[in-house]
PDB file of C-alpha atoms in Angstrom:
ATOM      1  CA  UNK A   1     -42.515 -36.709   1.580  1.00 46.00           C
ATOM      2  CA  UNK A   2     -43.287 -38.574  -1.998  1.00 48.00           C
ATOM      3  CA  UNK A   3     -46.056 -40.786  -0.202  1.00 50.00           C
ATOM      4  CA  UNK A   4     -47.596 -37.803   1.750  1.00 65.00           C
ATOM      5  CA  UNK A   5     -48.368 -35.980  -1.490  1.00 65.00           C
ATOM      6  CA  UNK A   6     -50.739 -38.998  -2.979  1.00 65.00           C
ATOM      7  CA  UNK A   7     -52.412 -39.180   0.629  1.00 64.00           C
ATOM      8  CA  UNK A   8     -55.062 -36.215  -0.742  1.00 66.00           C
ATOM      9  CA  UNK A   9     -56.083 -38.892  -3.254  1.00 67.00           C
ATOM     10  CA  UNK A  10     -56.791 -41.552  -0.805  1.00 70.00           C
ATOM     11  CA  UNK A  11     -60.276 -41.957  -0.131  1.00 71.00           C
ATOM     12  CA  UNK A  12     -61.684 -40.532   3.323  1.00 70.00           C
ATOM     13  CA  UNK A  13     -63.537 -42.575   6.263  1.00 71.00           C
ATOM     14  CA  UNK A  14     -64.723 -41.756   9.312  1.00 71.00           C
ATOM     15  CA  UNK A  15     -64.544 -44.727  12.155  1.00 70.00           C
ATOM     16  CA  UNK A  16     -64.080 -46.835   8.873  1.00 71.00           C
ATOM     17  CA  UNK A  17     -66.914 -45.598   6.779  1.00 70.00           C
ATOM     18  CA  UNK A  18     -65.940 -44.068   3.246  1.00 72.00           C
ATOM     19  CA  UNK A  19     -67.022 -40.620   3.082  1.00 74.00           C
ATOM     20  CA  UNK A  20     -66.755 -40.774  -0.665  1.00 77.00           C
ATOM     21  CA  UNK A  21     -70.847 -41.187  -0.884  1.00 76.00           C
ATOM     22  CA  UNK A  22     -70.858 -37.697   0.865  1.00 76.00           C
ATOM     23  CA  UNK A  23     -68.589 -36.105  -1.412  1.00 76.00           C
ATOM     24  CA  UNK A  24     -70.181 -37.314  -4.371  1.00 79.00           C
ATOM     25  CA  UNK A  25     -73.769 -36.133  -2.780  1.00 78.00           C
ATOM     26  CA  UNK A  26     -73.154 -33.505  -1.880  1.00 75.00           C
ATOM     27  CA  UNK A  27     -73.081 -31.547  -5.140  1.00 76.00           C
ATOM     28  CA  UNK A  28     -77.032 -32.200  -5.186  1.00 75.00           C
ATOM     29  CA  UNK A  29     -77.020 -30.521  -2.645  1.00 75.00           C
ATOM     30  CA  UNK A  30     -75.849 -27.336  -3.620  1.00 73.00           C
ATOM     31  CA  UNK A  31     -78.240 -27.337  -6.740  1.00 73.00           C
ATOM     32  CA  UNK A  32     -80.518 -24.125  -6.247  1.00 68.00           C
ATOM     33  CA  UNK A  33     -84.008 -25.847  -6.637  1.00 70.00           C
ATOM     34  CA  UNK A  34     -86.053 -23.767  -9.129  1.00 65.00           C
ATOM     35  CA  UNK A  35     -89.309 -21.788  -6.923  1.00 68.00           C
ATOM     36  CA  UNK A  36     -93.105 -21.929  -8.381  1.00 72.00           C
ATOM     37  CA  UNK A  37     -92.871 -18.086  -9.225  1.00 72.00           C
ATOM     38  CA  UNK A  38     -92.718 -17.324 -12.399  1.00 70.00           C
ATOM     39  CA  UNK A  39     -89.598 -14.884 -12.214  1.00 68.00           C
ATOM     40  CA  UNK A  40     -86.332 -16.792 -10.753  1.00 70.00           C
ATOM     41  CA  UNK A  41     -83.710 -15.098  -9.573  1.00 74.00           C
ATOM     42  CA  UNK A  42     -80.456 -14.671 -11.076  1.00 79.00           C
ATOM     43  CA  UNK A  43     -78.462 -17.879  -9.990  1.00 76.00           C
ATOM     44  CA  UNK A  44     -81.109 -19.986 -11.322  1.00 77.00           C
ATOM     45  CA  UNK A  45     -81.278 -17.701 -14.247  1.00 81.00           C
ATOM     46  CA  UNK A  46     -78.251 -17.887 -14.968  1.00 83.00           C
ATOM     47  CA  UNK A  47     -78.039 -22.071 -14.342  1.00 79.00           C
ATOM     48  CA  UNK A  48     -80.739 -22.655 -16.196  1.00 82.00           C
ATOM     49  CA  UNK A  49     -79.563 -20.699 -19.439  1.00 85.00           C
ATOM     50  CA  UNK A  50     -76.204 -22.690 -19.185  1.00 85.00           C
ATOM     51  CA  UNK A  51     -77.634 -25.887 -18.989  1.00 84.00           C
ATOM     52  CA  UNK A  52     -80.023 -24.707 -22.124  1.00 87.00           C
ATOM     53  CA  UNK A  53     -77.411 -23.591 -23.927  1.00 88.00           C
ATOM     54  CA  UNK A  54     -74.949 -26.535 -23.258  1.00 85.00           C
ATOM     55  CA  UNK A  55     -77.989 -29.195 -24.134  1.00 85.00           C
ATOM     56  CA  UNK A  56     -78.532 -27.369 -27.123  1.00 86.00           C
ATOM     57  CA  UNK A  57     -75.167 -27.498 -28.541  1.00 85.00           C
ATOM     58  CA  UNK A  58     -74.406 -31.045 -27.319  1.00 84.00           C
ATOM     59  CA  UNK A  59     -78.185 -32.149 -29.117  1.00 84.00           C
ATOM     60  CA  UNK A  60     -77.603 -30.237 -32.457  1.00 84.00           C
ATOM     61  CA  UNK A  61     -75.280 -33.127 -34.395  1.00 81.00           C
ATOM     62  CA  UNK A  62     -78.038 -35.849 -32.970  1.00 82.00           C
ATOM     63  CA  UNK A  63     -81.015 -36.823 -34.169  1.00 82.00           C
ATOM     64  CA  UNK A  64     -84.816 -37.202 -32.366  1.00 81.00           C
ATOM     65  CA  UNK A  65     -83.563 -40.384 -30.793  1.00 80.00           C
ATOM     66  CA  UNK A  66     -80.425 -39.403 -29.281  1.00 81.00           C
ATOM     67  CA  UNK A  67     -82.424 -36.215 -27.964  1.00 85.00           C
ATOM     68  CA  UNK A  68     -84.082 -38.631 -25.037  1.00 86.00           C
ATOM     69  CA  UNK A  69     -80.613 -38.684 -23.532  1.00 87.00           C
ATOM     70  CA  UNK A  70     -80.087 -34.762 -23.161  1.00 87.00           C
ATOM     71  CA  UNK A  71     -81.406 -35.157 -19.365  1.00 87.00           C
ATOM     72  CA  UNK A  72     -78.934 -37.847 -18.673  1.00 89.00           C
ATOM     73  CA  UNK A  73     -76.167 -36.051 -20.644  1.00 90.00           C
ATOM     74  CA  UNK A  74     -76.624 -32.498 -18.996  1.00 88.00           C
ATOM     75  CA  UNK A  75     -77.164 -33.835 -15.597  1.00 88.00           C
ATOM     76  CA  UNK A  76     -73.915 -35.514 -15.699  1.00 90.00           C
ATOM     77  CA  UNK A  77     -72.042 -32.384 -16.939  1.00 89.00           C
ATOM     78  CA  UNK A  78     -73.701 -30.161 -14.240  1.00 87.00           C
ATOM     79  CA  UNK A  79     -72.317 -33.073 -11.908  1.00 88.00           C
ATOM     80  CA  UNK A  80     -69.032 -33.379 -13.072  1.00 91.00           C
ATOM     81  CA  UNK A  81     -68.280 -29.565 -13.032  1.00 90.00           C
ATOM     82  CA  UNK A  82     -69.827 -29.525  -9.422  1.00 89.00           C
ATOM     83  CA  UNK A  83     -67.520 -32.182  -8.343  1.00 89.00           C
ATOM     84  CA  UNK A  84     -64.362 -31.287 -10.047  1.00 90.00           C
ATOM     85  CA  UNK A  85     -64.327 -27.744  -8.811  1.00 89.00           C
ATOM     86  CA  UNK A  86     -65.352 -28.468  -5.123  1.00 85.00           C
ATOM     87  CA  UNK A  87     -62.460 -30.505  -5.327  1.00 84.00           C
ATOM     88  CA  UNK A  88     -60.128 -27.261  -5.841  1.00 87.00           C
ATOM     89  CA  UNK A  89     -61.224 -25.840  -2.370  1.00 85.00           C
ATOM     90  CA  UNK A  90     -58.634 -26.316   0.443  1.00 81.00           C
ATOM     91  CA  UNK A  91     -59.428 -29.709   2.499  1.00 79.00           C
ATOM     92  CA  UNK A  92     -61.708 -31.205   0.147  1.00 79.00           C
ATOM     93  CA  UNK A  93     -61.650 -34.389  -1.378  1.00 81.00           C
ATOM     94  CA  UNK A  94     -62.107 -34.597  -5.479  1.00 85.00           C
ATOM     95  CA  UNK A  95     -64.283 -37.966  -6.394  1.00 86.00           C
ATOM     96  CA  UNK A  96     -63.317 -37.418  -9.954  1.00 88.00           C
ATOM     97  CA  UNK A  97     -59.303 -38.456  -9.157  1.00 87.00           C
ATOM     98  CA  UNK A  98     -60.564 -42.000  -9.143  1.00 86.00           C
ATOM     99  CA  UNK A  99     -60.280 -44.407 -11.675  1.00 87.00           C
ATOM    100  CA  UNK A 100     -62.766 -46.540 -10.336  1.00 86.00           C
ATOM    101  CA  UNK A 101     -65.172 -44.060 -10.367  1.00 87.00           C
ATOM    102  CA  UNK A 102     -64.379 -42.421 -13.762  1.00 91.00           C
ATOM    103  CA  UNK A 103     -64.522 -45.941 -14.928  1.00 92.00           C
ATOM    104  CA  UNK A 104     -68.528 -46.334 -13.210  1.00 91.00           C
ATOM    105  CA  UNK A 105     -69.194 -43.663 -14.992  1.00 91.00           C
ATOM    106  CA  UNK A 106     -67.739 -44.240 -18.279  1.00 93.00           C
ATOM    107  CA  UNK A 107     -68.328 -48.235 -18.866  1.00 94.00           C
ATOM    108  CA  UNK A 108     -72.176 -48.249 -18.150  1.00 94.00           C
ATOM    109  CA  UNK A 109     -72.528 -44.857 -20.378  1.00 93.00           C
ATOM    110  CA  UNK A 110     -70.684 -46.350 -23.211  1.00 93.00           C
ATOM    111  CA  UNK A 111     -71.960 -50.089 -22.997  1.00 93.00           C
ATOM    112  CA  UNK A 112     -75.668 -48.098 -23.237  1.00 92.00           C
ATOM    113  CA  UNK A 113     -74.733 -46.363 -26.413  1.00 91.00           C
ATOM    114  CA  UNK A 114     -72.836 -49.314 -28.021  1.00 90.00           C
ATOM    115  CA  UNK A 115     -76.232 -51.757 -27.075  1.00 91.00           C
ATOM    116  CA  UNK A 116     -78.089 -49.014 -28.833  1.00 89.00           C
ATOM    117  CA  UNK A 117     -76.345 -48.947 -31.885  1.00 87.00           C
ATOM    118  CA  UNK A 118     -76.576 -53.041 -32.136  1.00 88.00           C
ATOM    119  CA  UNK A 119     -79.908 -53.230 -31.362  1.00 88.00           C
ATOM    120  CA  UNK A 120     -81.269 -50.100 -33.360  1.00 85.00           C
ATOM    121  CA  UNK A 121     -78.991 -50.599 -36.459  1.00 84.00           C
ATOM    122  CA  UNK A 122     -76.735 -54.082 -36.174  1.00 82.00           C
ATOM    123  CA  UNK A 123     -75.423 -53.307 -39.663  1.00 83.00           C
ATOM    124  CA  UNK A 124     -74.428 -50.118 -39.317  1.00 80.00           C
ATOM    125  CA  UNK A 125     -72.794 -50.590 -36.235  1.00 78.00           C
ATOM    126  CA  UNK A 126     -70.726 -53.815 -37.034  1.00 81.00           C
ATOM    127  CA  UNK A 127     -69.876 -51.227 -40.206  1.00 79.00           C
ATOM    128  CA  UNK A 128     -67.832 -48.849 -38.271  1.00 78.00           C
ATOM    129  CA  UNK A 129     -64.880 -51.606 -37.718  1.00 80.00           C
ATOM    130  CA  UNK A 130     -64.360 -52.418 -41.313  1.00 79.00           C
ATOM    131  CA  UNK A 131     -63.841 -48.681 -43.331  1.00 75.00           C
ATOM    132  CA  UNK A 132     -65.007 -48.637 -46.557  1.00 76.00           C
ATOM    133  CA  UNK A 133     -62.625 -49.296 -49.381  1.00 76.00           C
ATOM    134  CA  UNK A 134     -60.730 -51.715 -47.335  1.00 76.00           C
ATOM    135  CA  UNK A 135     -57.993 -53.726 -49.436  1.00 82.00           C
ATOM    136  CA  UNK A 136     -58.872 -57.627 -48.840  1.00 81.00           C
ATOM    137  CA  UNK A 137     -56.339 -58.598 -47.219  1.00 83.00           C
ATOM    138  CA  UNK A 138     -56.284 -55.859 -44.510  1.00 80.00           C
ATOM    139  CA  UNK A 139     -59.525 -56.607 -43.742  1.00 82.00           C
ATOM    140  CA  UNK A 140     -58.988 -59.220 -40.602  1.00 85.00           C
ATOM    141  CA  UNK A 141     -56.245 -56.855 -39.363  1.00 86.00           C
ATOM    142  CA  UNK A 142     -58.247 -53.544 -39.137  1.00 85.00           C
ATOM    143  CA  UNK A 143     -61.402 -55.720 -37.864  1.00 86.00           C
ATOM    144  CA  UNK A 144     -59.169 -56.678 -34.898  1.00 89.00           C
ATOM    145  CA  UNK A 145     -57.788 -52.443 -34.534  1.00 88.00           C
ATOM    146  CA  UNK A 146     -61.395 -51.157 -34.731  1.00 86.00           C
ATOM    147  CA  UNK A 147     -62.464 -53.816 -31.988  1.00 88.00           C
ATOM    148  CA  UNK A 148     -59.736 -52.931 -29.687  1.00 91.00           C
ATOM    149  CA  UNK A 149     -60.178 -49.303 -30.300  1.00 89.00           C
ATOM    150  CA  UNK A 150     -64.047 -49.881 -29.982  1.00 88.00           C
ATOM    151  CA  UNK A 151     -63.328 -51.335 -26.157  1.00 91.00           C
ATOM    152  CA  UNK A 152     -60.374 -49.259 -25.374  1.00 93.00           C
ATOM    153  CA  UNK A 153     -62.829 -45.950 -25.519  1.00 91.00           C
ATOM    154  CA  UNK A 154     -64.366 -46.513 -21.638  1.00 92.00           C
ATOM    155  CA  UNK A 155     -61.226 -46.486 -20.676  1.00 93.00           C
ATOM    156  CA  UNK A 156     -60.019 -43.628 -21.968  1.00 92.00           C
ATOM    157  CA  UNK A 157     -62.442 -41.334 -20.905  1.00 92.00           C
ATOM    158  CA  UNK A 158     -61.977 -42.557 -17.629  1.00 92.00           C
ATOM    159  CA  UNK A 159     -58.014 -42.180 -17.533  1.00 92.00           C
ATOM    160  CA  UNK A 160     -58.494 -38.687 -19.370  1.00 92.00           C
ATOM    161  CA  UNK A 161     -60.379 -37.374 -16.477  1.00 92.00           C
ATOM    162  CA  UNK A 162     -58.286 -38.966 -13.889  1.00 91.00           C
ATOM    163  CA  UNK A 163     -55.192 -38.196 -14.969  1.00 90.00           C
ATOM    164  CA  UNK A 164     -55.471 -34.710 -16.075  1.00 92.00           C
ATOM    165  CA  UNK A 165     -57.728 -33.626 -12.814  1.00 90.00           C
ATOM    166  CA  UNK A 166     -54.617 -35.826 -10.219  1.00 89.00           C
ATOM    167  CA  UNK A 167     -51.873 -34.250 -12.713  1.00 89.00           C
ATOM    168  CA  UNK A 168     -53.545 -30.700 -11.808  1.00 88.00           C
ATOM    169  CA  UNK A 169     -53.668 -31.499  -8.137  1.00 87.00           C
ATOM    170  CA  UNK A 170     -50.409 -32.760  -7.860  1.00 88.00           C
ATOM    171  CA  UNK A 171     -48.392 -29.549  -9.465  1.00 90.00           C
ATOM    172  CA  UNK A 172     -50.708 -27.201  -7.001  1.00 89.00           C
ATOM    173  CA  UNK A 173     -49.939 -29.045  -3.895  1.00 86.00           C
ATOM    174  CA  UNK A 174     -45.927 -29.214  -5.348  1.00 88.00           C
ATOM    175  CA  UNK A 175     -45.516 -25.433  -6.198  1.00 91.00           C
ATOM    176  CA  UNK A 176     -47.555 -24.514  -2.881  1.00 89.00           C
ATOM    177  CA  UNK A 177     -44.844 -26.653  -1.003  1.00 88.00           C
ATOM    178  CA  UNK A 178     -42.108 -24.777  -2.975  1.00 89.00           C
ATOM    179  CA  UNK A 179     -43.891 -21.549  -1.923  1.00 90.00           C
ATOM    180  CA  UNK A 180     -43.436 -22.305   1.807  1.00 88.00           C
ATOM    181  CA  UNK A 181     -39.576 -23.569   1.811  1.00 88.00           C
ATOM    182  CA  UNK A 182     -38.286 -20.627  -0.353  1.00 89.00           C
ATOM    183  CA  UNK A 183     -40.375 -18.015   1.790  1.00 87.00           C
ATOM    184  CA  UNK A 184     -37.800 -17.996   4.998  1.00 86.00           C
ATOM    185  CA  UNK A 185     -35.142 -18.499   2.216  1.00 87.00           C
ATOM    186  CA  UNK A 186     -36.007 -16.443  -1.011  1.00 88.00           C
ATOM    187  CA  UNK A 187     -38.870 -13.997  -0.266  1.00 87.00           C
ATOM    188  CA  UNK A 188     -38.742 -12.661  -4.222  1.00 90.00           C
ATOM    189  CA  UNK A 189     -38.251 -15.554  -5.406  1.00 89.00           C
ATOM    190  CA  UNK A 190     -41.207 -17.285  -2.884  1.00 89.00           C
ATOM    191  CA  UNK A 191     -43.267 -14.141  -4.609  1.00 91.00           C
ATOM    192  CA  UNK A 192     -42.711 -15.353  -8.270  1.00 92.00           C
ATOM    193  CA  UNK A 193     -43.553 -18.544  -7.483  1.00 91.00           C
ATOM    194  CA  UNK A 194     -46.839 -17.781  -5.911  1.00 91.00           C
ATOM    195  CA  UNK A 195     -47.895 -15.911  -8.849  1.00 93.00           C
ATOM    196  CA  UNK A 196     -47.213 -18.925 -10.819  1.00 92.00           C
ATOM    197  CA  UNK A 197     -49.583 -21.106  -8.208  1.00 91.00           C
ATOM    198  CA  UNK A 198     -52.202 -18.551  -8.674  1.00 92.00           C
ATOM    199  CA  UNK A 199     -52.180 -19.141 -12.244  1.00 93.00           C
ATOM    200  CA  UNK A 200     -52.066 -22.212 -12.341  1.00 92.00           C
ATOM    201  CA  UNK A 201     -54.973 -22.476  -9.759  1.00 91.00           C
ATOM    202  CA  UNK A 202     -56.890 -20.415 -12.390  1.00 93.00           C
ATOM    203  CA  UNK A 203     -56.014 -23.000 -15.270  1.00 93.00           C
ATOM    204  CA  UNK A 204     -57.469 -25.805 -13.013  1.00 92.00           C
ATOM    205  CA  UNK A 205     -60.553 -24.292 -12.797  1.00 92.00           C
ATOM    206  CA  UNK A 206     -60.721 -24.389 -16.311  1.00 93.00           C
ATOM    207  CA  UNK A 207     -59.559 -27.424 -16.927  1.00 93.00           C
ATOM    208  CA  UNK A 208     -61.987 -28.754 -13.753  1.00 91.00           C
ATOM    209  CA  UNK A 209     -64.803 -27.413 -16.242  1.00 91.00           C
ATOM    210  CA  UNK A 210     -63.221 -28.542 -19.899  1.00 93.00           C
ATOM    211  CA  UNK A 211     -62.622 -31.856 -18.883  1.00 93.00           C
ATOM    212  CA  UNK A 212     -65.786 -32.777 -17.826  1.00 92.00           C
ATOM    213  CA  UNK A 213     -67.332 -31.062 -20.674  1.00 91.00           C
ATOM    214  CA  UNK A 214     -65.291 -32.982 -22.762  1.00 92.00           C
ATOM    215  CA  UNK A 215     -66.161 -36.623 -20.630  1.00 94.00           C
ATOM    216  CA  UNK A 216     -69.774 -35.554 -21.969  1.00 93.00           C
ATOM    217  CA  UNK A 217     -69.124 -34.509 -25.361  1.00 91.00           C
ATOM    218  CA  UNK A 218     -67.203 -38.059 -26.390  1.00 92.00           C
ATOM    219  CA  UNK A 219     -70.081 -39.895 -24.724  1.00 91.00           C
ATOM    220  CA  UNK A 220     -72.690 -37.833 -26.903  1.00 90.00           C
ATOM    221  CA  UNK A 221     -69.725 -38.786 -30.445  1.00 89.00           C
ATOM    222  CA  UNK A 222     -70.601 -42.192 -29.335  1.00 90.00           C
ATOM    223  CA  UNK A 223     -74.042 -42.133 -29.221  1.00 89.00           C
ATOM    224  CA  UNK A 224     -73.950 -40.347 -32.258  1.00 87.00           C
ATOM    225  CA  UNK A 225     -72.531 -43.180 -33.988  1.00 84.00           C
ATOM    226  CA  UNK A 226     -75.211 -45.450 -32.803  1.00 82.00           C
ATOM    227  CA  UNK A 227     -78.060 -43.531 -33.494  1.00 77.00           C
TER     228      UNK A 227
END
């Protein structure tokens, strides 16, 4: 029964081919693709001012330079979202519950911004592992913490997203099994604890949306650094 509740994690195949490039597709799908007329209609009105309002706020603490990544940036978050709440539908597979995946995402992203900051402004960059004021003979130890902490940041934004998106899954699929063994048993009680699934279904969504949002946002705190 323990084994059977990881199996929605497990990637999907069909006569042994993945089907994960199909779920991660098929978001792009879904886009509505602007028309040539010069009044849209109210999906893509209301996409496009989300996406304006989003780059806006994510672009404000950056300067010029870090405003060429807004496309990249925005496109991602539109992605993740698209992704993360598909995966709440019944029979659906969620992309985002991998770690290797996350980790794509995350390690090219953050190499890019960290490549940026060396190359744009070496001295700056090497300056955020030694803060300034530093007692002398701390200095080789807190060179070696901001280093780690420098490499351990891809792989936290991966595990963040993975483990709070599986975490989510996993207590939905748990309290909807609990729903269907105390119905026969416990109608009331069966009840109760269907309200609870509900609202916890409603929390997902929101997390589904504030976790990529926040997968962005520390990418764009990097970059920030760097530029």
């Amino acid at each position: 029964m323990m084994a059977s509740f990881f199996d929605q994690f497990a990637s999907p195949s069909f006569l042994g081919i993945p089907l994960i490039a199909v779920a991660i597709a098929l978001p792009w799908v879904l886009f509505p693709t602007p028309p040539s007329r010069w009044i849209n209609n109210r999906l893509i009105t209301i996409q496009t001012w989300f996406i304006n309002r989003f780059t806006n706020q994510l672009m404000m603490p950056l300067n010029v330079e870090g405003h060429k990544w807004a496309l990249l940036l925005a496109s991602l978050m539109v992605f993740l979202i698209t992704i993360n709440m598909l995966g709440l539908l019944p029979y659906t597979f969620t992309p985002t519950t991998q770690l290797s995946l996350n980790m794509g995402f995350a390690v090219p992203l953050w190499l890019a911004t960290v490549i940026i900051g060396m190359r744009n402004q070496p001295t700056v960059a090497l300056g955020h592992l030694l803060p300034e004021g530093t007692p002398i003979p701390l200095i080789p130890v807190l060179i070696i913490i901001e280093t780690i902490s420098l490499f351990i940041r891809p792989l936290a934004l991966g595990v963040r997203l993975t483990a709070n998106l599986t975490a989510g899954h996993l207590l939905i699929q748990l309290i909807a099994t609990a729903v269907f063994v105390l119905l026969p048993m416990m109608p009331t009680v069966a009840i109760l604890t269907a309200a609870v699934l509900f609202l916890l279904t409603l929390l997902e969504v929101a997390v589904a949306m504030i976790q990529a949002y926040v997968f962005v946002l520390l990418l764009s705190l990097y970059l920030q650094e760097n530029v």
